[in-house]
Coordinates of C-alpha atoms and ligand atoms in Angstrom, one line a residue:
X1 CA 63.7 -11.7 -23.4
X2 CA 63.4 -8.8 -20.9
X3 CA 60.6 -7.4 -23.5
X4 CA 58.8 -10.7 -23.1
X5 CA 59.1 -10.8 -19.2
X6 CA 57.7 -7.0 -19.5
X7 CA 55.0 -8.2 -21.6
X8 CA 54.2 -11.0 -19.4
X9 CA 53.8 -8.9 -16.4
X10 CA 51.7 -6.4 -18.1
X11 CA 49.3 -8.9 -19.2
X12 CA 49.1 -10.2 -15.6
X13 CA 48.4 -6.7 -14.5
X14 CA 45.7 -6.0 -17.2
X15 CA 44.0 -9.3 -16.5
X16 CA 43.9 -8.1 -12.5
X17 CA 42.6 -4.7 -13.4
X18 CA 40.0 -6.3 -15.9
X19 CA 38.9 -8.8 -13.5
X20 CA 38.8 -6.5 -10.6
X21 CA 36.6 -4.1 -12.7
X22 CA 34.3 -7.0 -13.4
X23 CA 34.1 -8.0 -10.0
X24 CA 33.5 -4.6 -8.8
X25 CA 30.6 -4.1 -11.5
X26 CA 29.4 -7.3 -10.3
X27 CA 29.1 -6.0 -6.8
X28 CA 28.1 -2.6 -7.3
X29 CA 24.8 -1.3 -8.6
X30 CA 25.1 0.2 -11.7
X31 CA 22.9 3.4 -11.0
X32 CA 24.2 4.6 -7.7
X33 CA 27.4 2.9 -7.5
X34 CA 26.8 1.5 -4.2
X35 CA 27.1 -2.1 -3.1
X36 CA 24.2 -4.6 -3.9
X37 CA 21.9 -6.2 -1.4
X38 CA 23.7 -9.8 -1.5
X39 CA 27.3 -8.5 -1.0
X40 CA 26.2 -5.9 1.6
X41 CA 24.3 -8.7 3.6
X42 CA 27.1 -10.7 3.3
X43 CA 29.9 -8.2 4.3
X44 CA 27.5 -6.8 7.4
X45 CA 27.2 -10.2 8.8
X46 CA 31.0 -10.9 8.4
X47 CA 31.9 -7.5 10.1
X48 CA 29.0 -7.0 12.6
X49 CA 31.0 -9.0 15.4
X50 CA 34.4 -7.2 15.5
X51 CA 32.8 -3.8 14.7
X52 CA 30.4 -4.2 17.9
X53 CA 33.3 -3.8 20.1
X54 CA 34.0 -0.2 18.8
X55 CA 31.0 1.6 19.8
X56 CA 27.3 1.6 18.9
X57 CA 26.0 1.3 15.3
X58 CA 22.7 1.4 13.5
X59 CA 21.0 -0.1 10.4
X60 CA 18.9 2.3 8.7
X61 CA 16.7 1.5 5.5
X62 CA 15.5 4.7 3.4
X63 CA 12.7 3.6 1.0
X64 CA 11.1 5.8 -1.7
X65 CA 7.4 5.5 -1.6
X66 CA 5.6 4.4 -4.7
X67 CA 8.8 4.2 -6.6
X68 CA 7.7 1.2 -8.9
X69 CA 4.4 3.0 -10.1
X70 CA 6.7 6.1 -11.1
X71 CA 9.4 3.6 -12.7
X72 CA 6.2 2.0 -14.8
X73 CA 5.4 5.0 -16.3
X74 CA 8.8 7.2 -16.5
X75 CA 11.9 5.1 -15.5
X76 CA 14.2 7.9 -16.1
X77 CA 12.7 10.1 -13.7
X78 CA 12.5 7.1 -11.1
X79 CA 16.1 6.5 -11.7
X80 CA 17.2 10.2 -11.2
X81 CA 15.0 10.3 -8.0
X82 CA 17.0 7.0 -6.7
X83 CA 20.4 8.4 -7.4
X84 CA 19.6 12.0 -6.2
X85 CA 18.7 10.3 -2.7
X86 CA 21.9 7.9 -2.8
X87 CA 23.8 11.3 -3.0
X88 CA 21.9 13.3 -0.5
X89 CA 22.1 10.2 2.2
X90 CA 26.0 9.9 1.8
X91 CA 26.2 13.7 2.2
X92 CA 24.9 13.4 5.9
X93 CA 27.3 14.4 8.7
X94 CA 27.9 10.9 10.4
X95 CA 30.0 8.5 8.4
X96 CA 28.8 5.5 7.2
X97 CA 30.4 1.9 7.7
X98 CA 28.4 0.7 4.7
X99 CA 25.7 1.4 2.4
X100 CA 23.9 -0.4 -0.4
X101 CA 21.1 -0.3 -2.8
X102 CA 19.2 -2.8 -0.7
X103 CA 16.2 -2.8 -3.1
X104 CA 15.1 -1.0 -6.6
X105 CA 13.5 1.4 -4.2
X106 CA 15.6 1.7 -1.1
X107 CA 18.7 2.3 0.2
X108 CA 20.5 0.7 3.5
X109 CA 23.0 2.5 5.6
X110 CA 25.0 1.2 8.5
X111 CA 26.2 3.8 10.7
X112 CA 27.8 4.8 13.8
X113 CA 25.2 6.1 16.2
X114 CA 24.9 7.6 19.7
X115 CA 23.8 5.0 22.3
X116 CA 20.1 6.5 22.9
X117 CA 16.9 6.7 20.9
X118 CA 16.8 10.5 21.0
X119 CA 20.1 11.0 19.3
X120 CA 19.2 8.2 16.7
X121 CA 15.7 10.0 16.1
X122 CA 17.5 13.2 15.5
X123 CA 19.8 11.7 13.1
X124 CA 16.7 10.0 11.1
X125 CA 15.0 13.5 11.0
X126 CA 18.2 14.9 9.4
X127 CA 18.2 12.1 6.8
X128 CA 14.4 12.7 6.2
X129 CA 15.0 16.2 5.7
X130 CA 17.7 15.6 2.9
X131 CA 15.6 13.0 1.5
X132 CA 12.6 15.4 1.2
X133 CA 14.8 17.9 -0.3
X134 CA 15.5 16.0 -3.1
X135 CA 12.6 14.0 -3.6
X136 CA 9.6 16.8 -3.2
X137 CA 10.2 18.1 -6.6
X138 CA 9.0 14.9 -8.1
X139 CA 6.1 14.6 -5.6
X140 CA 7.9 11.6 -3.9
X141 CA 8.2 11.0 -0.4
X142 CA 10.6 8.7 1.5
X143 CA 9.9 6.3 4.6
X144 CA 12.8 5.4 7.1
X145 CA 13.1 2.6 9.5
X146 CA 16.3 2.1 11.9
X147 CA 17.2 -0.7 14.4
X148 CA 19.9 -0.1 16.7
X149 CA 22.7 -2.9 16.7
X150 CA 22.8 -5.7 19.5
X151 CA 20.6 -8.1 18.1
X152 CA 21.8 -10.7 15.7
X153 CA 22.6 -9.6 12.0
X154 CA 19.6 -11.4 10.6
X155 CA 17.4 -10.1 13.2
X156 CA 18.2 -6.8 12.5
X157 CA 18.0 -6.9 8.7
X158 CA 14.4 -8.4 9.4
X159 CA 13.5 -5.9 11.9
X160 CA 14.7 -2.6 9.9
X161 CA 12.4 -3.9 7.0
X162 CA 9.7 -4.2 9.3
X163 CA 10.1 -0.7 10.9
X164 CA 10.5 0.9 7.4
X165 CA 7.1 -0.7 6.3
X166 CA 5.8 0.6 9.6
X167 CA 7.2 4.2 9.0
X168 CA 4.7 4.5 6.2
X169 CA 1.8 5.2 9.0
X170 CA 3.8 7.7 10.9
X171 CA 3.6 11.4 10.2
X172 CA 7.2 11.6 10.2
X173 CA 7.6 8.5 8.2
X174 CA 10.1 7.5 10.6
X175 CA 10.0 4.2 12.8
X176 CA 12.5 2.9 15.3
X177 CA 12.8 -0.3 16.5
X178 CA 12.3 0.3 20.1
X179 CA 10.7 -1.5 22.8
X180 CA 7.2 0.0 21.9
X181 CA 7.6 -1.3 18.4
X182 CA 8.9 -4.8 19.5
X183 CA 5.8 -5.1 21.7
X184 CA 3.7 -4.2 18.3
X185 CA 5.5 -6.9 16.6
X186 CA 4.6 -9.6 19.1
X187 CA 0.8 -8.4 19.1
X188 CA 1.2 -8.5 14.9
X189 CA 2.8 -12.2 15.2
X190 CA -0.5 -13.1 17.4
X191 CA -3.0 -11.3 15.1
X192 CA -1.1 -13.3 12.1
X193 CA -1.7 -16.4 13.6
X194 CA -5.5 -15.7 14.1
X195 CA -5.9 -14.6 10.7
X196 CA -4.4 -17.9 9.3
X197 CA -7.3 -19.6 10.7
X198 CA -10.1 -17.0 10.6
X199 CA -12.1 -18.8 7.8
X200 CA -11.9 -22.0 9.3
X201 CA -12.9 -20.7 12.7
X202 CA -15.5 -18.5 11.4
X203 CA -13.9 -15.3 12.7
X204 CA -14.7 -13.1 9.5
X205 CA -17.7 -10.8 9.5
X206 CA -18.9 -8.7 6.3
X207 CA -20.5 -5.4 6.7
X208 CA -21.9 -3.2 4.1
X209 CA -21.9 0.4 3.7
X210 CA -24.3 2.1 1.5
X211 CA -23.4 3.7 -1.5
X212 CA -26.2 6.2 -2.4
X213 CA -27.5 8.0 -5.3
X214 CA -26.8 11.8 -3.8
X215 CA -29.9 13.0 -5.9
X216 CA -32.5 10.9 -5.2
X217 CA -31.3 9.6 -1.9
X218 CA -31.8 6.1 -2.8
X219 CA -29.4 3.1 -2.4
X220 CA -27.6 2.3 -5.5
X221 CA -25.2 -0.5 -4.0
X222 CA -23.2 -1.6 -1.0
X223 CA -19.3 -1.6 -0.3
X224 CA -18.6 -4.9 1.6
X225 CA -16.1 -4.1 4.5
X226 CA -14.3 -6.9 6.4
X227 CA -13.9 -7.2 10.0
X228 CA -11.9 -9.8 12.3
X229 CA -13.4 -10.7 15.4
X230 CA -10.7 -10.3 18.3
X231 CA -10.7 -12.7 21.1
X232 CA -12.6 -10.5 23.3
X233 CA -15.4 -10.5 20.6
X234 CA -14.6 -6.9 19.4
X235 CA -13.9 -6.0 15.7
X236 CA -10.2 -5.5 14.4
X237 CA -9.7 -3.2 11.3
X238 CA -9.2 -4.5 8.2
X239 CA -6.2 -1.8 8.2
X240 CA -4.7 -3.9 10.8
X241 CA -5.0 -7.4 9.3
X242 CA -5.2 -7.2 5.5
X243 CA -1.8 -6.6 5.2
X244 CA -0.6 -9.3 7.6
X245 CA -3.2 -11.7 5.3
X246 CA -1.3 -10.2 2.5
X247 CA 2.3 -11.2 3.6
X248 CA 1.0 -14.8 4.6
X249 CA -1.0 -15.7 1.8
X250 CA -3.6 -16.0 3.4
X251 CA -5.7 -13.3 1.8
X252 CA -6.6 -15.5 -1.1
X253 CA -8.7 -18.1 0.8
X254 CA -10.2 -14.8 2.9
X255 CA -10.8 -12.7 -0.4
X256 CA -12.5 -15.6 -1.9
X257 CA -14.8 -16.0 1.2
X258 CA -15.6 -12.3 1.3
X259 CA -16.4 -12.5 -2.3
X260 CA -18.9 -15.5 -1.9
X261 CA -20.4 -14.0 1.4
X262 CA -20.6 -10.6 -0.4
X263 CA -22.7 -12.1 -3.4
X264 CA -24.7 -14.1 -0.9
X265 CA -25.6 -11.0 1.1
X266 CA -26.3 -8.9 -2.2
X267 CA -28.9 -11.8 -3.0
X268 CA -30.6 -11.4 0.4
X269 CA -30.6 -7.6 0.4
X270 CA -32.6 -7.9 -3.2
X271 CA -34.8 -10.8 -2.2
X272 CA -35.7 -8.3 0.8
X273 CA -37.0 -5.8 -1.6
X274 CA -33.8 -3.5 -1.7
X275 CA -33.3 -2.4 -5.6
X276 CA -33.2 -5.2 -7.7
X277 CA -30.2 -3.9 -9.5
X278 CA -28.4 -3.2 -6.3
X279 CA -24.7 -3.8 -6.9
X280 CA -22.1 -4.9 -4.4
X281 CA -18.6 -3.5 -4.3
X282 CA -15.7 -5.9 -2.9
X283 CA -12.4 -4.9 -2.3
X284 CA -9.5 -7.1 -4.0
X285 CA -5.6 -6.9 -2.7
X286 CA -3.0 -7.2 -5.4
X287 CA -1.7 -10.4 -4.3
X288 CA -5.0 -11.8 -5.0
X289 CA -4.9 -10.7 -8.4
X290 CA -1.3 -12.1 -8.8
X291 CA -2.2 -15.6 -7.2
X292 CA -5.6 -15.4 -9.4
X293 CA -7.0 -19.1 -9.3
X294 CA -9.0 -18.6 -6.2
X295 CA -10.1 -14.9 -7.0
X296 CA -11.1 -16.3 -10.4
X297 CA -13.2 -19.0 -9.2
X298 CA -15.1 -16.7 -6.7
X299 CA -15.6 -13.9 -9.0
X300 CA -17.0 -16.5 -11.8
X301 CA -19.3 -17.7 -8.9
X302 CA -20.7 -14.5 -8.2
X303 CA -21.3 -13.8 -11.7
X304 CA -23.3 -17.2 -12.3
X305 CA -25.8 -16.1 -9.6
X306 CA -26.2 -12.8 -11.5
X307 CA -24.6 -10.5 -8.7
X308 CA -24.0 -7.4 -10.2
X309 CA -20.3 -7.2 -9.1
X310 CA -18.0 -4.5 -8.6
X311 CA -14.0 -5.0 -7.6
X312 CA -12.3 -2.4 -6.2
X313 CA -8.6 -2.3 -6.7
X314 CA -6.2 0.6 -5.3
X315 CA -4.6 3.1 -7.6
X316 CA -1.3 1.8 -6.7
X317 CA -1.7 -1.9 -7.1
X318 CA -3.5 -0.8 -10.6
X319 CA -0.4 0.6 -12.0
X320 CA 1.9 -2.2 -10.7
X321 CA 2.8 -3.8 -13.9
X322 CA 1.6 -5.5 -17.3
X323 CA 0.3 -8.8 -16.1
X324 CA -2.1 -7.0 -13.3
X325 CA -3.3 -5.1 -16.2
X326 CA -4.4 -7.9 -18.3
X327 CA -5.8 -9.9 -15.4
X328 CA -7.8 -6.7 -14.5
X329 CA -8.9 -6.8 -18.2
X330 CA -9.9 -10.4 -17.8
X331 CA -12.0 -9.9 -14.9
X332 CA -14.0 -7.1 -16.9
X333 CA -14.6 -9.2 -19.7
X334 CA -16.1 -11.7 -17.5
X335 CA -18.8 -9.4 -16.7
X336 CA -17.5 -7.5 -13.3
X337 CA -17.2 -4.0 -13.1
X338 CA -13.9 -2.6 -11.9
X339 CA -13.5 0.6 -9.6
X340 CA -10.1 2.3 -8.9
X341 CA -10.1 2.9 -5.0
X342 CA -8.8 5.7 -3.0
X343 CA -8.2 7.6 -6.4
X344 CA -5.6 10.4 -6.1
X345 CA -3.7 8.9 -3.2
X346 CA -1.1 6.8 -5.5
X347 CA 1.2 8.0 -8.2
X348 CA -0.9 7.6 -11.4
X349 CA -1.6 10.9 -13.1
X350 CA -4.7 12.3 -14.3
X351 CA -3.7 11.9 -17.8
X352 CA -3.3 8.1 -17.4
X353 CA -6.7 7.7 -16.1
X354 CA -8.2 7.3 -19.6
X355 CA -5.9 4.3 -20.5
X356 CA -7.1 2.4 -17.3
X357 CA -9.7 -0.4 -17.3
X358 CA -11.8 0.8 -15.0
X359 CA -15.5 1.6 -14.9
X360 CA -15.6 3.8 -11.8
X361 CA -13.2 6.1 -9.9
X362 CA -13.6 6.3 -6.3
X363 CA -12.3 9.6 -5.4
X364 CA -10.3 9.3 -1.7
X365 CA -11.7 10.8 1.7
X366 CA -8.5 12.7 1.5
X367 CA -10.1 15.0 -1.2
X368 CA -13.4 15.0 0.3
X369 CA -11.8 16.6 3.5
X370 CA -10.7 19.7 1.3
X371 CA -13.9 20.0 -0.9
X372 CA -14.9 23.1 0.9
X373 CA -11.7 24.6 0.1
X374 CA -11.3 26.4 -3.4
X375 CA -8.1 24.2 -4.1
X376 CA -9.6 21.1 -3.1
X377 CA -13.1 21.5 -4.8
X378 CA -10.8 22.5 -7.8
X379 CA -9.2 19.0 -7.6
X380 CA -12.1 17.1 -7.3
X381 CA -13.7 18.9 -10.6
X382 CA -10.6 18.1 -12.6
X383 CA -11.0 14.4 -11.3
X384 CA -14.6 14.3 -12.3
X385 CA -14.0 16.3 -15.8
X386 CA -11.1 13.5 -16.5
X387 CA -13.2 10.8 -15.5
X388 CA -16.3 11.6 -17.4
X389 CA -14.3 12.0 -20.4
X390 CA -13.1 8.8 -20.3
X391 CA -16.6 7.5 -19.8
X392 CA -15.8 6.4 -16.1
X393 CA -18.6 7.0 -13.4
X394 CA -17.5 8.6 -9.9
X395 CA -18.1 7.6 -6.3
X396 CA -17.1 10.1 -3.8
X397 CA -16.0 8.6 -0.6
X398 CA -16.0 9.8 3.0
X399 CA -19.0 12.3 3.0
X400 CA -19.4 13.2 6.5
X401 CA -21.4 16.4 6.4
X402 CA -24.5 18.1 4.4
X403 CA -22.0 20.7 3.2
X404 CA -19.5 18.1 1.5
X405 CA -23.1 16.2 0.2
X406 CA -24.0 19.7 -1.6
X407 CA -20.4 20.4 -2.8
X408 CA -20.0 16.8 -4.2
X409 CA -23.5 17.4 -6.2
X410 CA -22.1 20.8 -7.4
X411 CA -19.3 19.1 -8.8
X412 CA -21.3 16.7 -10.9
X413 CA -20.9 13.5 -8.8
X414 CA -23.8 11.4 -8.4
X415 CA -22.7 8.7 -6.2
X416 CA -21.5 8.8 -2.7
X417 CA -20.8 7.0 0.2
X418 CA -19.6 8.1 3.8
X419 CA -21.2 8.6 7.6
X420 CA -23.5 11.2 6.4
X421 CA -25.5 8.4 4.6
X422 CA -24.7 5.6 6.5
X423 CA -22.1 3.7 8.5
X424 CA -20.8 0.1 7.7
X425 CA -23.7 -2.3 9.0
X426 CA -24.4 -6.1 8.9
X427 CA -26.7 -7.3 6.2
X428 CA -29.5 -8.0 8.7
X429 CA -29.4 -4.4 10.1
X430 CA -29.4 -3.0 6.7
X431 CA -32.4 -5.2 6.0
X432 CA -34.2 -4.4 9.3
X433 CA -33.4 -0.5 8.8
X434 CA -35.6 -0.7 5.9
X435 CA -38.5 -2.5 7.3
X436 CA -38.4 -1.0 10.5
X437 CA -37.3 2.7 9.7
X438 CA -34.3 2.7 12.2
X439 CA -31.5 5.1 12.0
X440 CA -32.2 8.2 9.9
X441 CA -29.3 8.3 7.9
X442 CA -30.0 4.4 6.7
X443 CA -33.7 4.7 6.4
X444 CA -33.7 7.5 3.8
X445 CA -31.9 5.4 1.3
X446 CA -34.5 2.9 0.7
Ligands
LIG501 P1 -11.6 1.5 1.4 O1 -12.1 0.3 0.4 O2 -11.2 2.9 1.0 O3 -13.2 1.5 2.3 C1 -13.4 3.0 2.8 C2 -13.1 3.0 4.4 O4 -13.6 4.5 4.8 C3 -13.8 2.1 5.2 O5 -13.0 1.6 6.3 C4 -15.1 2.8 5.8 O6 -15.5 2.4 7.0 C5 -14.6 4.1 5.9 N1 -15.3 5.1 5.7 C6 -16.5 5.1 4.8 N2 -17.1 6.4 5.1 C7 -16.3 7.2 5.9 C8 -16.7 8.4 6.5 O7 -17.5 9.1 6.3 N3 -15.7 9.0 7.3 C9 -14.5 8.1 7.7 N4 -13.4 8.7 8.4 N5 -14.4 6.8 7.3 C10 -15.1 6.1 6.4 P2 -12.6 0.2 6.8 O8 -14.2 -0.6 6.7 O9 -12.0 0.2 8.1 O10 -12.1 -0.2 5.5 C11 -10.7 0.1 5.4 C12 -9.9 -0.4 4.1 O11 -9.8 -1.6 4.5 C13 -10.7 -0.4 3.0 O12 -10.6 1.0 2.7 C14 -10.3 -1.4 2.1 O13 -8.8 -0.9 1.6 C15 -9.8 -2.5 3.3 N6 -10.5 -3.5 3.3 C16 -11.8 -3.6 3.8 N7 -12.4 -4.7 3.5 C17 -11.6 -5.4 2.5 C18 -11.7 -6.7 2.0 O14 -12.4 -7.7 2.2 N8 -10.7 -7.1 1.3 C19 -9.6 -6.4 1.0 N9 -8.4 -6.5 0.4 N10 -9.4 -5.0 1.8 C20 -10.5 -4.7 2.3
LIG502 MG1 -12.9 0.6 -1.2
LIG503 MG1 -11.5 3.8 -0.9

C-alpha cells in the first residue's frame, strides 16, 4: 500500500518535472537559452508597473546586421555568432531584469539604468564594444537602440525597434530614443503621409544620371533616381523616403510609377538622338519583388515598348531567400537585365557572385573612394576579375575625379557613373545639354 502511494507521488513529481521542462523548452529559445519574444513581451507588460517604482530602467535592443544573409549562406556560423552575442551581452556589468531573443538576429535587454542620457550612452558603448569583440572575427556588426522607460510598454517596444533601425545610420551604431529622436519620428510620420499620396498628387520626380563608356566618353545608359517634392518645393532624398515607402507598402505603386516614367523618358531620350541602345537602369526594392504583381506588370509594359531595361537590386536583398532568387530569374527570363547594386557592402562573398542571376555588378562608391590606395585598388581588381570570369559586366559608381576615372580604366572597367561625368538631371536637361552644349561633363557624353 505504502509502495503504491510512493509510486503515485513519484509519478506526480515526474509529470510535474516533465511538464515544467516542456513549458521551459516552449518558452525558451533553443539556441541562446533566453526567453522567446512573446513570453518576454507578456512578462515585461506585467512587471513594468511594479518595477517602475523601484528606479529607472531602459529597454535595449541589440541586432546583428546582415545576419539573415549570413544565415542563408552559413547557418552554423550565424548561430554561433548569435550565441556568442547572447553570452557577451549577459556578461555586462549592469544586471538585467529580463533578456530575450527578440528576433532571429536580435536580443532585447531590460535593464536598470541611471536617470540620464550620458550614463545610458556610456553603458550602450560598453555593450557595443562587447558585441564587436565577439562579432568582428565573423565580419559582423551590431546596431543598438535604447529607450528609457517611462512611456507605456507598447510605446517603448515600438520605439526601441525604431531606434535600432536608426542606429544603422550612426557611426557608433547606437541610437537612444531622446527628445531629438522623437522629433525625428514626428517628421518621419509627416513624410510617410506625404509618400502615401505621392503618386496621386504628382509629388515624384525621376532624375537620370549618365552611365558612360569611360573609354569613348559616350553615354551608354542612365540610372533613374527618384526624388520626392517637399512642401517647400525642395527635393527629399530617396535615402529618407524609400525606407518609409517600403514599410507602408506604398513602394509597390511608387516603384511601378518609376518604371513607367523611366521607360517613357528613355524613349524620349532615344527619340531625341541619344544612342538608340541607351539603357535605363531602375532601382527595385525587395518588397516590390516580394509583392510582385505591380512590378511584374510594369516590367512587362517597359519591355513591350522595347526599352533596354536594367533592374538594380542591392546585394543584401538579392541574398535574402529562394523565392527572391526565383523571381529575379523570372524577370531576367522576360528580358530585363539585372544589376547587383552597391556590391561589396552586403555580406555575399566574391565566390558566390558567379551563382547569382546578375548581368552586371555595380561596385559601390565606398570602394571607389579607396581606389587610389594599393589595398583599395587590389579589392576592385579582385571584384572585376571575379565578375568577368562569371560573364558579368561591371559599372563603377561614384567616380568623382579624373584620377579615379584613370584608375578604374586601369582596373579594366569600361562603364562608370559619378559626379565626374554628370550629376542626376531631368530628362529635359539631359536632352537640352546635348542640343545646346551645356555643362562640360554632360555635353562630353553625347
Ligand atoms: P544607388 O542606386 O546606389 O544610386 C547612386 C546614388 O549615388 C545616387 O544617390 C546618386 O545621386 C549618388 N551618386 C552618384 N554619383 C555620385 C558621386 O560621384 N558621388 C556621390 N557622393 N554620390 C554619387 P541618390 O539619388 O540620393 O539615391 C540614393 C539611393 O536611393 C540609390 O542608391 C537607391 O538605392 C535609392 N533609390 C533611388 N531611386 C530609387 C527608386 O526609384 N527606387 C528605389 N527602390 N530606390 C531608389
Ligand atoms: Mg542604383
Ligand atoms: Mg549603388
